[in-house]
């Protein structure tokens, strides 16, 4: 019985490590956006490019571990159905803003998010999309709630 107890104590730690994504185990950088679709979007006269996170795994990963974004570039989160959603910044070093967008493409609300924060930022209604951009992008371009985003995938 001398060996059984230490093995039982180590087993939970081994299981937790085995369940972490490979990058978290290695502490490495996120892979590039090569596997994500990239689409053009427009808000008023402002053109931007967005990587599309349209599966549960891609939405969970988001912009984690990213150190930078090109100008006028962001990530579009897409849900199958409109629903109240919330975003946070765990493992995300970039300061970002997020626009929550309804099924018709109208911006419901915009929130400024802090890097590495677990603070939840909620949509004010049923969102089908959320668009993350460099923090301040929406303000710098005069984009506000009520405006429409065009080019969204249906």
mmCIF file of C-alpha atoms in Angstrom, residues 15-118:
data_model
loop_
_atom_site.group_PDB
_atom_site.id
_atom_site.type_symbol
_atom_site.label_atom_id
_atom_site.label_comp_id
_atom_site.label_asym_id
_atom_site.label_seq_id
_atom_site.Cartn_x
_atom_site.Cartn_y
_atom_site.Cartn_z
ATOM 1 C CA UNK A 15 -5.306 14.135 -15.877
ATOM 2 C CA UNK A 16 -5.571 17.951 -15.732
ATOM 3 C CA UNK A 17 -2.345 18.361 -17.733
ATOM 4 C CA UNK A 18 -3.480 15.814 -20.307
ATOM 5 C CA UNK A 19 -6.760 17.695 -20.874
ATOM 6 C CA UNK A 20 -5.118 21.067 -21.564
ATOM 7 C CA UNK A 21 -4.724 22.088 -25.205
ATOM 8 C CA UNK A 22 -1.220 21.423 -26.499
ATOM 9 C CA UNK A 23 -0.351 25.124 -26.594
ATOM 10 C CA UNK A 24 -1.249 25.602 -22.948
ATOM 11 C CA UNK A 25 0.932 22.649 -22.040
ATOM 12 C CA UNK A 26 3.830 24.105 -23.989
ATOM 13 C CA UNK A 27 3.048 27.738 -23.153
ATOM 14 C CA UNK A 28 3.413 28.529 -26.853
ATOM 15 C CA UNK A 29 1.938 31.078 -29.201
ATOM 16 C CA UNK A 30 -1.353 30.563 -30.981
ATOM 17 C CA UNK A 31 -1.222 29.257 -34.487
ATOM 18 C CA UNK A 32 -1.673 31.774 -37.274
ATOM 19 C CA UNK A 33 -5.029 32.425 -38.851
ATOM 20 C CA UNK A 34 -4.332 30.002 -41.712
ATOM 21 C CA UNK A 35 -7.271 27.774 -40.741
ATOM 22 C CA UNK A 36 -9.799 30.579 -40.337
ATOM 23 C CA UNK A 37 -11.900 32.040 -43.126
ATOM 24 C CA UNK A 38 -11.186 35.738 -43.699
ATOM 25 C CA UNK A 39 -13.962 38.018 -44.952
ATOM 26 C CA UNK A 40 -14.408 41.717 -45.754
ATOM 27 C CA UNK A 41 -16.941 43.665 -43.697
ATOM 28 C CA UNK A 42 -18.187 47.224 -43.849
ATOM 29 C CA UNK A 43 -19.675 49.565 -41.241
ATOM 30 C CA UNK A 44 -20.850 52.784 -42.887
ATOM 31 C CA UNK A 45 -17.920 53.897 -45.059
ATOM 32 C CA UNK A 46 -15.357 51.932 -43.028
ATOM 33 C CA UNK A 47 -13.936 48.737 -44.516
ATOM 34 C CA UNK A 48 -12.347 46.035 -42.370
ATOM 35 C CA UNK A 49 -11.176 42.441 -42.560
ATOM 36 C CA UNK A 50 -12.317 39.771 -40.114
ATOM 37 C CA UNK A 51 -11.225 36.244 -39.316
ATOM 38 C CA UNK A 52 -14.325 34.096 -38.792
ATOM 39 C CA UNK A 53 -14.753 32.031 -35.618
ATOM 40 C CA UNK A 54 -17.904 30.054 -36.419
ATOM 41 C CA UNK A 55 -17.495 26.835 -34.423
ATOM 42 C CA UNK A 56 -17.518 26.304 -30.667
ATOM 43 C CA UNK A 57 -13.773 25.523 -30.684
ATOM 44 C CA UNK A 58 -12.880 28.601 -32.746
ATOM 45 C CA UNK A 59 -15.102 30.847 -30.620
ATOM 46 C CA UNK A 60 -13.534 29.467 -27.427
ATOM 47 C CA UNK A 61 -10.043 30.133 -28.798
ATOM 48 C CA UNK A 62 -10.812 33.590 -30.192
ATOM 49 C CA UNK A 63 -7.788 35.880 -30.179
ATOM 50 C CA UNK A 64 -6.110 34.168 -27.227
ATOM 51 C CA UNK A 65 -2.320 34.464 -27.164
ATOM 52 C CA UNK A 66 -2.269 36.958 -30.065
ATOM 53 C CA UNK A 67 0.226 39.779 -29.618
ATOM 54 C CA UNK A 68 -0.998 42.033 -32.440
ATOM 55 C CA UNK A 69 -3.583 42.607 -35.156
ATOM 56 C CA UNK A 70 -3.046 44.271 -38.532
ATOM 57 C CA UNK A 71 -4.777 47.662 -39.005
ATOM 58 C CA UNK A 72 -8.531 47.411 -39.657
ATOM 59 C CA UNK A 73 -8.425 43.695 -38.861
ATOM 60 C CA UNK A 74 -10.468 41.776 -36.277
ATOM 61 C CA UNK A 75 -12.299 38.578 -35.462
ATOM 62 C CA UNK A 76 -15.960 37.880 -36.130
ATOM 63 C CA UNK A 77 -17.633 35.382 -33.799
ATOM 64 C CA UNK A 78 -20.672 33.706 -35.346
ATOM 65 C CA UNK A 79 -23.342 31.740 -33.476
ATOM 66 C CA UNK A 80 -25.865 29.422 -35.154
ATOM 67 C CA UNK A 81 -28.831 31.223 -33.582
ATOM 68 C CA UNK A 82 -29.248 34.675 -31.998
ATOM 69 C CA UNK A 83 -28.812 34.482 -28.223
ATOM 70 C CA UNK A 84 -27.570 36.587 -25.326
ATOM 71 C CA UNK A 85 -23.773 36.216 -25.345
ATOM 72 C CA UNK A 86 -20.852 37.292 -23.190
ATOM 73 C CA UNK A 87 -17.157 37.681 -23.986
ATOM 74 C CA UNK A 88 -14.064 37.760 -21.779
ATOM 75 C CA UNK A 89 -10.327 38.223 -22.295
ATOM 76 C CA UNK A 90 -8.709 35.269 -20.526
ATOM 77 C CA UNK A 91 -5.291 34.571 -22.110
ATOM 78 C CA UNK A 92 -5.736 37.492 -24.511
ATOM 79 C CA UNK A 93 -2.920 40.068 -24.266
ATOM 80 C CA UNK A 94 -4.431 42.505 -26.789
ATOM 81 C CA UNK A 95 -6.647 45.358 -25.607
ATOM 82 C CA UNK A 96 -9.855 44.893 -27.602
ATOM 83 C CA UNK A 97 -13.323 46.316 -28.081
ATOM 84 C CA UNK A 98 -16.245 44.106 -29.020
ATOM 85 C CA UNK A 99 -19.398 45.001 -30.930
ATOM 86 C CA UNK A 100 -22.347 42.687 -30.333
ATOM 87 C CA UNK A 101 -24.443 42.416 -33.499
ATOM 88 C CA UNK A 102 -27.968 41.073 -34.037
ATOM 89 C CA UNK A 103 -29.175 38.765 -36.810
ATOM 90 C CA UNK A 104 -29.952 41.721 -39.104
ATOM 91 C CA UNK A 105 -26.423 43.132 -38.741
ATOM 92 C CA UNK A 106 -27.342 45.967 -36.373
ATOM 93 C CA UNK A 107 -24.843 46.736 -33.605
ATOM 94 C CA UNK A 108 -26.554 46.203 -30.246
ATOM 95 C CA UNK A 109 -23.763 47.536 -28.025
ATOM 96 C CA UNK A 110 -20.002 47.981 -27.883
ATOM 97 C CA UNK A 111 -17.784 47.137 -24.908
ATOM 98 C CA UNK A 112 -14.133 47.964 -24.161
ATOM 99 C CA UNK A 113 -12.236 44.983 -22.756
ATOM 100 C CA UNK A 114 -9.035 44.736 -20.706
ATOM 101 C CA UNK A 115 -6.281 42.225 -21.568
ATOM 102 C CA UNK A 116 -6.176 39.019 -19.496
ATOM 103 C CA UNK A 117 -9.446 39.923 -17.726
ATOM 104 C CA UNK A 118 -12.142 37.468 -16.654
#
